[in-house]
Short mmCIF file of C-alpha atoms and ligand atoms in Angstrom, two decimals:
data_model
loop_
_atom_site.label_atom_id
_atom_site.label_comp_id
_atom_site.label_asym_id
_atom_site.label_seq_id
_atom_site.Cartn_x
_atom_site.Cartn_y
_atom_site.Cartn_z
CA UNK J 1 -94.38 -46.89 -138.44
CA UNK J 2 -97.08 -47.86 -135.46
CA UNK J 3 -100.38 -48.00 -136.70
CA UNK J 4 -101.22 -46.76 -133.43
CA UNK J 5 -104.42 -49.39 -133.10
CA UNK J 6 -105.44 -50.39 -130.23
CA UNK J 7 -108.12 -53.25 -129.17
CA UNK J 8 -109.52 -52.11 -125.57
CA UNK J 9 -112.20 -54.51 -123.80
CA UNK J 10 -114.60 -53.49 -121.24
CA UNK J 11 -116.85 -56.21 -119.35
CA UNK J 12 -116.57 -54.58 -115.53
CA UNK J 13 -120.47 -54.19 -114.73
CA UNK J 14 -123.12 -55.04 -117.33
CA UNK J 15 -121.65 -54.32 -120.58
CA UNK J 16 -119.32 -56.47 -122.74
CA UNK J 17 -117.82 -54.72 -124.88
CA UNK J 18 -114.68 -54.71 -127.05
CA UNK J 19 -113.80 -51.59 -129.59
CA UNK J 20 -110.41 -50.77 -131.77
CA UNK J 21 -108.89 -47.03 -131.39
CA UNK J 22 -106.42 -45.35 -133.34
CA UNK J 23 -104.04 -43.15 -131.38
CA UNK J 24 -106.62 -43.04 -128.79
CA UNK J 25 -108.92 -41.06 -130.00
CA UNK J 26 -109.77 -42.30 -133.71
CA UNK J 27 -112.44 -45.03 -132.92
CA UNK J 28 -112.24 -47.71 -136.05
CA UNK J 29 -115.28 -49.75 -134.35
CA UNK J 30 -117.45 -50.14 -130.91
CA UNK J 31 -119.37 -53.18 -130.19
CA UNK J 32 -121.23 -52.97 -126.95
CA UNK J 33 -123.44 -55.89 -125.74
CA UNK J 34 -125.71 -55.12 -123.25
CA UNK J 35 -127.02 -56.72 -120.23
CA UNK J 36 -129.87 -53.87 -118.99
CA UNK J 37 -133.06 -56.06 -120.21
CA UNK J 38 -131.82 -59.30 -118.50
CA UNK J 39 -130.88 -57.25 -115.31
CA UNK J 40 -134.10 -54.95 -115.48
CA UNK J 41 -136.57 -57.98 -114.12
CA UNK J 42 -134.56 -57.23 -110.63
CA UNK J 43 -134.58 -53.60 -110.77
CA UNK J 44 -130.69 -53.42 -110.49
CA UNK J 45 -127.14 -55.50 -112.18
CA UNK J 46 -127.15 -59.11 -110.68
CA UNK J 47 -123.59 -59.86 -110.45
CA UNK J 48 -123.31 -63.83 -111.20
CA UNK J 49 -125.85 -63.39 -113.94
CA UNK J 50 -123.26 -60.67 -114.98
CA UNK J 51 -120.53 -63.00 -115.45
CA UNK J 52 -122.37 -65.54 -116.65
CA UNK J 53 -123.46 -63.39 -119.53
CA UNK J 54 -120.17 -61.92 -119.90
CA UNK J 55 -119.03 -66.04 -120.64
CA UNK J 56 -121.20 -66.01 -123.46
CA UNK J 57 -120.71 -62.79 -125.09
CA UNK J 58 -117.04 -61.72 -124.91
CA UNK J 59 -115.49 -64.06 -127.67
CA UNK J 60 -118.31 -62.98 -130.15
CA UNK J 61 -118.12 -59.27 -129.36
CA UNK J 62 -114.42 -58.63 -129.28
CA UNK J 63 -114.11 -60.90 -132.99
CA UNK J 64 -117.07 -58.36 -133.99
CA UNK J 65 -114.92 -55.30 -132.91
CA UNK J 66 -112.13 -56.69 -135.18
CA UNK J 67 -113.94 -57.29 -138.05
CA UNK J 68 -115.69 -54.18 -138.05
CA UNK J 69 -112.44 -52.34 -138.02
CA UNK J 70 -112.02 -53.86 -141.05
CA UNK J 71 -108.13 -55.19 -139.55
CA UNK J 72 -106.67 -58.31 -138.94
CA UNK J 73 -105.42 -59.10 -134.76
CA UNK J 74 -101.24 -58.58 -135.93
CA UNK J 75 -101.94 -55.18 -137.08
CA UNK J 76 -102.73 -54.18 -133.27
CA UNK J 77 -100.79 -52.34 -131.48
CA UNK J 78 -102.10 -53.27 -127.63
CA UNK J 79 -104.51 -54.64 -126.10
CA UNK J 80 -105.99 -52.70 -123.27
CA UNK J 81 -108.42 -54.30 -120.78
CA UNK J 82 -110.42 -52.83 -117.67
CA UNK J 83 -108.33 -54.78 -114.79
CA UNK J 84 -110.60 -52.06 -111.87
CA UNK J 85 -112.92 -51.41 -110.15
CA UNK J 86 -115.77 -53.38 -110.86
CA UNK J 87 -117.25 -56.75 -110.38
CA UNK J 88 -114.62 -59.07 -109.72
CA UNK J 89 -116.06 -62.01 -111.59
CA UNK J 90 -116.84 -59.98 -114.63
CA UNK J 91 -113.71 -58.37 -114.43
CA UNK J 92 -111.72 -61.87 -114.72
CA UNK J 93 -113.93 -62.73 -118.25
CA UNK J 94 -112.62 -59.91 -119.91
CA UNK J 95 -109.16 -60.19 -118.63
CA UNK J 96 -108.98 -63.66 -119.65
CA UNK J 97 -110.15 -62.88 -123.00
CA UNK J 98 -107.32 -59.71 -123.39
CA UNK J 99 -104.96 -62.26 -122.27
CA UNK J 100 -105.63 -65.15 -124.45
CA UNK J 101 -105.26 -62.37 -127.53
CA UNK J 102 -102.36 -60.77 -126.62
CA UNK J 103 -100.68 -63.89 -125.76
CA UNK J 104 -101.60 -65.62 -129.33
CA UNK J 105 -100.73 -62.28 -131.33
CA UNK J 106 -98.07 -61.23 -129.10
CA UNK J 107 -99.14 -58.14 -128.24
CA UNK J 108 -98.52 -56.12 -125.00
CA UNK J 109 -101.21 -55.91 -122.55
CA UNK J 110 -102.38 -52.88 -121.08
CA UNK J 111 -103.99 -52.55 -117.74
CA UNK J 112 -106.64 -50.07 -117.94
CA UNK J 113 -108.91 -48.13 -114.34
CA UNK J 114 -112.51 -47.75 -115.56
CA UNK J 115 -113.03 -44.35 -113.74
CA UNK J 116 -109.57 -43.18 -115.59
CA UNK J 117 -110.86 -44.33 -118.71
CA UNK J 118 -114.52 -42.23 -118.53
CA UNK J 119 -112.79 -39.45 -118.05
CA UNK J 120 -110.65 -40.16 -120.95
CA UNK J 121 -113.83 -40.07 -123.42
CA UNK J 122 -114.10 -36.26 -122.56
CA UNK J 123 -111.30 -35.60 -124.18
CA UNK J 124 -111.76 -37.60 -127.03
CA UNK J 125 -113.85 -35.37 -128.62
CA UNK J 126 -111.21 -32.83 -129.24
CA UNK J 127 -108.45 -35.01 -130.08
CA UNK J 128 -105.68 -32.23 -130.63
CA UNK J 129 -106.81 -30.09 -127.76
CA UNK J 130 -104.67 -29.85 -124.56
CA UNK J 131 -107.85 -30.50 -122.02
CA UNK J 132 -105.35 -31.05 -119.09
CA UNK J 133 -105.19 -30.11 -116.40
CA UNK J 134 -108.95 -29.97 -115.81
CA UNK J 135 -111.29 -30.66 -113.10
CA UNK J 136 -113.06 -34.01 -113.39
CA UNK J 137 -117.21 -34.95 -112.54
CA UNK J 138 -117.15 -38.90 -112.67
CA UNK J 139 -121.29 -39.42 -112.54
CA UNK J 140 -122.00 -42.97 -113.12
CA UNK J 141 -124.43 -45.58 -111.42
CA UNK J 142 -121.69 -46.45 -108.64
CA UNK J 143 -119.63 -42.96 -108.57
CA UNK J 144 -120.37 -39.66 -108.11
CA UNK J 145 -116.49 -38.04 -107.50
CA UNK J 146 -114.54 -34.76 -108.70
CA UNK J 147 -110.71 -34.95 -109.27
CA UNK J 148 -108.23 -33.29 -110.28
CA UNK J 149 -107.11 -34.63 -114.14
CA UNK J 150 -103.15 -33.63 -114.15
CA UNK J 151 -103.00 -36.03 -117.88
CA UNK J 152 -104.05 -39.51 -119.18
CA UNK J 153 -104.84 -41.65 -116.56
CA UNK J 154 -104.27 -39.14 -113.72
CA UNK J 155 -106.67 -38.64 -111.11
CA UNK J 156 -106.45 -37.09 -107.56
CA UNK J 157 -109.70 -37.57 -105.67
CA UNK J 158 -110.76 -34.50 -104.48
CA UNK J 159 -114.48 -34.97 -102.95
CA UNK J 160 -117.48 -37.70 -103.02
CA UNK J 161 -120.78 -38.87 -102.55
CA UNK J 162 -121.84 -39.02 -98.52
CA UNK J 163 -124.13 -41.69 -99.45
CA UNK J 164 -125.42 -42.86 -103.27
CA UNK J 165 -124.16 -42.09 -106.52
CA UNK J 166 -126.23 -39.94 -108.87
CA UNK J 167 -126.97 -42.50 -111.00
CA UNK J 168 -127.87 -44.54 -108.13
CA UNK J 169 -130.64 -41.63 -107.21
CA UNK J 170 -131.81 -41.25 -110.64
CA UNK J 171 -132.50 -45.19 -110.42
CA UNK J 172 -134.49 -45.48 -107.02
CA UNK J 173 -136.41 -42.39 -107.86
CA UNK J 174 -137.30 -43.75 -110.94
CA UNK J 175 -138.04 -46.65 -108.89
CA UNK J 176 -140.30 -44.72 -106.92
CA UNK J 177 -142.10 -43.28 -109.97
CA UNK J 178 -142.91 -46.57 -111.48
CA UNK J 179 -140.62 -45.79 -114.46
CA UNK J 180 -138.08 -48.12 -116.13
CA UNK J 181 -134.65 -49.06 -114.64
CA UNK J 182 -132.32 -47.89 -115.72
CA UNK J 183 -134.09 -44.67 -114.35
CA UNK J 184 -131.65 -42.41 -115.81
CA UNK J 185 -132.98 -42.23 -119.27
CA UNK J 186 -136.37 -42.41 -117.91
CA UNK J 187 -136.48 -39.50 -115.11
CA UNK J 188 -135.08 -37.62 -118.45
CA UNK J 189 -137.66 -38.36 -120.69
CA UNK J 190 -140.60 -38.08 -118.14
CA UNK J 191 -138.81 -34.58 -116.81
CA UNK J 192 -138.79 -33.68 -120.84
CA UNK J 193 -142.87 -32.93 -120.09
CA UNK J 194 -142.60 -31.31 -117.09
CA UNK J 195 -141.98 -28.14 -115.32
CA UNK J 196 -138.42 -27.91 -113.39
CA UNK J 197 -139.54 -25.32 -111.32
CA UNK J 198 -142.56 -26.98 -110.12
CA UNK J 199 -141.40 -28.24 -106.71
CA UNK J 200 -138.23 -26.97 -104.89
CA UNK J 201 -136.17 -30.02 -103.76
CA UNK J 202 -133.18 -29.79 -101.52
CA UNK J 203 -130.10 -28.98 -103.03
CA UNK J 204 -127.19 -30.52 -100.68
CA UNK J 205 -124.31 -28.42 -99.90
CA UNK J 206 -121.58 -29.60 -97.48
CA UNK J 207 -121.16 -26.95 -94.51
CA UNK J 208 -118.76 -24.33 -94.22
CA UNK J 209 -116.22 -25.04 -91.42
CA UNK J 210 -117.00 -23.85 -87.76
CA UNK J 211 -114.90 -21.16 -87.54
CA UNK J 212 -115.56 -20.30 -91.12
CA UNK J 213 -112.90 -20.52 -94.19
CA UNK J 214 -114.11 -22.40 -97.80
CA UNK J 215 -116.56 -24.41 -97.68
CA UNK J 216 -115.37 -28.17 -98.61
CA UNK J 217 -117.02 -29.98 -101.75
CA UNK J 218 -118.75 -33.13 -101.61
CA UNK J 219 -122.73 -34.89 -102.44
CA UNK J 220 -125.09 -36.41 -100.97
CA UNK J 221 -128.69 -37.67 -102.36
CA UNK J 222 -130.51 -39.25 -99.95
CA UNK J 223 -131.63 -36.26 -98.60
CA UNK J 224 -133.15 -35.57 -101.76
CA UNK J 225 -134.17 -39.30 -101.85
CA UNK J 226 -136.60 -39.05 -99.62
CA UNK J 227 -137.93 -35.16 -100.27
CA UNK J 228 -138.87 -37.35 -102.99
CA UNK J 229 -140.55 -40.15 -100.85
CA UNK J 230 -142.39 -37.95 -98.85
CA UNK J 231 -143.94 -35.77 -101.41
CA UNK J 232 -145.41 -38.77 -102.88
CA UNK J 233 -147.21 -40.38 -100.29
CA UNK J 234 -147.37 -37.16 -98.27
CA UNK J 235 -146.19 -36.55 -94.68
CA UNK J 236 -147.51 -39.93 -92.98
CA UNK J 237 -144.40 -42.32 -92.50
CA UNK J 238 -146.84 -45.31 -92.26
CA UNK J 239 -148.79 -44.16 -95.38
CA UNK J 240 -148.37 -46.33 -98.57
CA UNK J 241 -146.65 -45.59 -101.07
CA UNK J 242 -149.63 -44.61 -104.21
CA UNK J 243 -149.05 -47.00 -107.25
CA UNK J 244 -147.28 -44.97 -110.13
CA UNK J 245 -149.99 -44.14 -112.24
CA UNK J 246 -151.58 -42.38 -109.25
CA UNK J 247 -148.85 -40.06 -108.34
CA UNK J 248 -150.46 -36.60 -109.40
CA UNK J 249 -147.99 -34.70 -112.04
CA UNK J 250 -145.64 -37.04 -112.40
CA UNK J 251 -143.60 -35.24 -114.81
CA UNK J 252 -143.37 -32.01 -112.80
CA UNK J 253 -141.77 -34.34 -110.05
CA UNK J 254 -139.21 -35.99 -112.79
CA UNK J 255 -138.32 -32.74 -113.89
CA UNK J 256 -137.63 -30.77 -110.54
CA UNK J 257 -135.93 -34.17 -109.07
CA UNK J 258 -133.87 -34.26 -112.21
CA UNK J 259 -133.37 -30.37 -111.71
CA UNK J 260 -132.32 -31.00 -108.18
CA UNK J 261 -129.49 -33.26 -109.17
CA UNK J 262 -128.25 -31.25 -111.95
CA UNK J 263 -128.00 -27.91 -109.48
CA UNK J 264 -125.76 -29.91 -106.86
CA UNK J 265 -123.71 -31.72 -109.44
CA UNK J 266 -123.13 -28.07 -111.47
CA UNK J 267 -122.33 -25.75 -108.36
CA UNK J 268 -119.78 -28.56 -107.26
CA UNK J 269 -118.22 -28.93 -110.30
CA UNK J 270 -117.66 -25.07 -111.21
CA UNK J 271 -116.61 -24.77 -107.09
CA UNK J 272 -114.18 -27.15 -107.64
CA UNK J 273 -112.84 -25.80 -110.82
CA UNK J 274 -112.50 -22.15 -109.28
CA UNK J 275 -111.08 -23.16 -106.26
CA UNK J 276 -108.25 -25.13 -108.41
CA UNK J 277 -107.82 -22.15 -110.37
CA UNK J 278 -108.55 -24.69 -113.58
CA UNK J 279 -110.25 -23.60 -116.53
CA UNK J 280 -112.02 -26.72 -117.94
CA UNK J 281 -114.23 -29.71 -116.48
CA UNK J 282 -114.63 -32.85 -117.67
CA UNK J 283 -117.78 -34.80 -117.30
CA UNK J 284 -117.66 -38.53 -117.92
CA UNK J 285 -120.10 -41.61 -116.50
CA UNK J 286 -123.56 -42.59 -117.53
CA UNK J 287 -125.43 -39.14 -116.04
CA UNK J 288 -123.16 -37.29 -118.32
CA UNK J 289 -126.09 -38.52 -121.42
CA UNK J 290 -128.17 -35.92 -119.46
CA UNK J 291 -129.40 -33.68 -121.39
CA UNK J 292 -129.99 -31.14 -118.74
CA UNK J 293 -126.96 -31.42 -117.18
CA UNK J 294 -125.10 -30.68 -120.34
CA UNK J 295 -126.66 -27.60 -120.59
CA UNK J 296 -126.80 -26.31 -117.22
CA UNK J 297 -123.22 -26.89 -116.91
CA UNK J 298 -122.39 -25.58 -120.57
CA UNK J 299 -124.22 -22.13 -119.46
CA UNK J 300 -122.86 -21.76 -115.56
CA UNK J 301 -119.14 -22.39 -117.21
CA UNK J 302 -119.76 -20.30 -119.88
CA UNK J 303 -120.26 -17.13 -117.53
CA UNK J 304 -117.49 -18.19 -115.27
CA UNK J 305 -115.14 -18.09 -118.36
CA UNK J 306 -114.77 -21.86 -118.23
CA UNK J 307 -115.43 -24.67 -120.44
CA UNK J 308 -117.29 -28.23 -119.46
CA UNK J 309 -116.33 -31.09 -122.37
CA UNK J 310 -118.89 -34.42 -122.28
CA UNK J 311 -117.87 -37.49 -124.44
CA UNK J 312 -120.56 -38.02 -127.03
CA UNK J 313 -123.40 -39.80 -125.57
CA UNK J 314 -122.84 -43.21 -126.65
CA UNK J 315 -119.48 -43.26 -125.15
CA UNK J 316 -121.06 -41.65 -121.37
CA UNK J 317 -122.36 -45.20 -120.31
CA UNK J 318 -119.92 -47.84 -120.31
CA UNK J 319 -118.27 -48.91 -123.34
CA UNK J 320 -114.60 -50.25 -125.03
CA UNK J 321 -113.67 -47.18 -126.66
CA UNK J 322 -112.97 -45.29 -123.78
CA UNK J 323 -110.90 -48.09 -122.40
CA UNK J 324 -108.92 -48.76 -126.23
CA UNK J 325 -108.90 -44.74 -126.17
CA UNK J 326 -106.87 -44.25 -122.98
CA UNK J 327 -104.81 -47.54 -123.48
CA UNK J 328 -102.93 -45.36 -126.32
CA UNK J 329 -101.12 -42.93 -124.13
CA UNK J 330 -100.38 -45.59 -121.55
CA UNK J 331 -98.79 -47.82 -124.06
CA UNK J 332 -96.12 -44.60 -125.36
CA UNK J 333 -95.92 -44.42 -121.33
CA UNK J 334 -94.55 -48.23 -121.51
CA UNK J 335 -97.37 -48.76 -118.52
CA UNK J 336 -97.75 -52.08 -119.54
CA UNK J 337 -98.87 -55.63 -117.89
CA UNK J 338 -97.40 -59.32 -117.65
CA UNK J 339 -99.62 -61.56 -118.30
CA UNK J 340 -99.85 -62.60 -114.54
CA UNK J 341 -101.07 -59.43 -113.78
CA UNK J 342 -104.92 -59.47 -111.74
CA UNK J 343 -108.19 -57.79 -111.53
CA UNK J 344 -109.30 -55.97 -108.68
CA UNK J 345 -112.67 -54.78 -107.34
CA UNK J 346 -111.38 -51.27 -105.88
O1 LIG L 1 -121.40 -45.29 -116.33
P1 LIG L 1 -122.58 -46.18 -116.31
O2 LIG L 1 -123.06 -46.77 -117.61
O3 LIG L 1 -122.37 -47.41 -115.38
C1 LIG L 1 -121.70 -47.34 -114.17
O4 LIG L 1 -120.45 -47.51 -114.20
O5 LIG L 1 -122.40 -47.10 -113.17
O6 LIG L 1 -123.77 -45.36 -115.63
C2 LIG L 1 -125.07 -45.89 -115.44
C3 LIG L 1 -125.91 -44.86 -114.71
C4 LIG L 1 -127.28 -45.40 -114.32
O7 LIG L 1 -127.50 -45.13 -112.94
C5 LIG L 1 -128.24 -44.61 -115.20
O8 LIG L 1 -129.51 -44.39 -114.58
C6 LIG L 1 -127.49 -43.31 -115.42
O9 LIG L 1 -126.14 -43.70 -115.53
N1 LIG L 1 -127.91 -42.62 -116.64
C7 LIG L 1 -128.48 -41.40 -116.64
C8 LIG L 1 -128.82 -41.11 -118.00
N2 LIG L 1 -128.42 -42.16 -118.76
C9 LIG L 1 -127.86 -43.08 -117.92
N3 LIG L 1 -128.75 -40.54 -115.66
C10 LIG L 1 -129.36 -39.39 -115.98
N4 LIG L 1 -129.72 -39.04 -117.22
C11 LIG L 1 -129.48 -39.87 -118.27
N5 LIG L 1 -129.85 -39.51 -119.50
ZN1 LIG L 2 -118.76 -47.04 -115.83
#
């Protein structure tokens, strides 16, 4: 009998992290190390310090993820790895590391995609319910997608970001506030004082076609990017920008930015699930810890007769469980690696 335990490693921005999963949704342990305070001096990830950091941590973190499990390495199963997208460099630590274990406990190796994976911790929440097919909203620092979710590790792309990711607007506004990178969790907390319907925001929604028909689905933030910009220095392009602890109700322009985001990313995402004729959504990425968005999506699904699912929130940002999660179902697939097999950025 399989034990069904899986060790999954993660190290393709600025988290290492290593966690052991039992039939892909049972988590025996999660060990994330992260980088955010080192990073946070430069207002964004530094990619060779990434690396670098991901050098010193990975051996320590993935024998912590073991012992915590409370297992010894021949009782695994697989070990899955996140071979894409990412930052190549950081990508090749963890690889290295997935490879040296599986080679000295001879265990297969399991290639894992990092945007398949946080879609995966949606589901993991409800291990024995049949979420696919489902409509998926990848919101992260570096994506901001919707695709279709046919089963494990499926994804069809079906619409983008014009220009940043959400997470990416979240972190320049916050920027722009003079809160804390990573602006996410600070825009929330500010927002959690203020009034959402204090300043109206634009809302982007991609065009109808000329000669009229549905209208496609897609983002796009820097519109509301620099709404943002101009309503705190007012109209005057050559005006300085006001330090942060002059911008006048700071919260009420956290909370309608924040509200801003959540409106586009919930009318896309129930759009998209309509037009598929699919009944649930997935949410999965770092802006899926939003508060707000959990419940404005929770409510508009609710009175379409649809359901949105979120992973819990320590399993939104990057982590290993998500990655030993997923690597389950593609190890009964037999998608499995040699160990010559590569990293890739895309
Ligand atoms: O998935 P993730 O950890 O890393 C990427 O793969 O990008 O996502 C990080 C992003 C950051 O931009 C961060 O500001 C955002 O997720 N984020 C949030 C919240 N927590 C993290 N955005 C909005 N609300 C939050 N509570
Ligand atoms: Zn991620």
């Amino acid at each position: 009998m399989s034990s069904g335990l899986v060790l999954g490693i993660e190290s393709s921005c600025d988290e290492t992290a290593a966690a052991v999963v039992a039939h892909g949704h049972d988590v025996r342990s999660s060990v994330v190390h992260s980088q955010i305070a080192m990073h946070a001096a430069f207002g964004g990830v530094v990619p060779e310090l990434a690396g670098r950091s991901h050098v010193r941590e990975t051996h320590r973190v993935i024998a912590q993820a073991i012992d915590e499990a409370g297992i010894t390495p021949n009782e695994l199963d697989a070990v899955a790895v996140t071979t894409r997208p990412g930052l190549i460099g950081s990508l090749l630590v963890g690889l290295s590391a997935a490879k040296a274990v599986a080679l000295r406990h001879d265990l297969p190796l399991v290639p894992v995609h990092h945007i398949e994976a946080h879609v995966w911790a949606a589901t993991m929440e409800q291990p024995h319910a049949q979420l696919f097919p489902a409509i998926a909203l990848v919101v992260s620092g570096g994506h901001t997608d919707l695709y279709r979710a046919t089963g494990p590790g499926e994804l069809e792309r079906i619409a983008t970001t014009l220009d940043d990711a959400a997470g990416e607007a979240f972190d320049k506004v916050a920027w722009m506030l003079g809160l804390a990178y990573p602006g996410g969790p600070s825009i929330a907390r500010e927002a959690e004082e203020g009034d959402p319907a204090a300043f109206r925001f634009p809302r982007y929604r991609p065009k109808p076609p000329a000669g009229g028909g549905t209208r496609p689905l897609g983002f796009s933030f820097s519109g509301l990017k620099t709404a943002i910009l101009y309503h705190i220095r007012g109209q005057d392009a050559l005006a300085a920008t006001p330090a942060p602890e002059d911008i006048p109700r700071r919260p009420d322009v956290a909370a309608s930015f924040q509200e801003a985001v959540v409106d586009a990313l919930v009318v896309q995402a129930i759009a998209a699930a309509e037009e598929a004729g699919l009944e649930r959504i997935l949410v999965a990425g770092g802006v899926a810890c939003n508060t707000r968005l959990r419940e404005k999506l929770h409510a508009a699904a609710a009175e379409k007769g649809l359901s949105a699912h979120f992973p819990a929130p320590a399993f939104c940002t990057d982590n290993a469980v998500m990655i030993a999660g997923l690597g389950y179902p593609l190890l009964e697939r037999g998608a499995t690696a040699g160990l010559g097999v590569d990293a890739s950025p895309r």
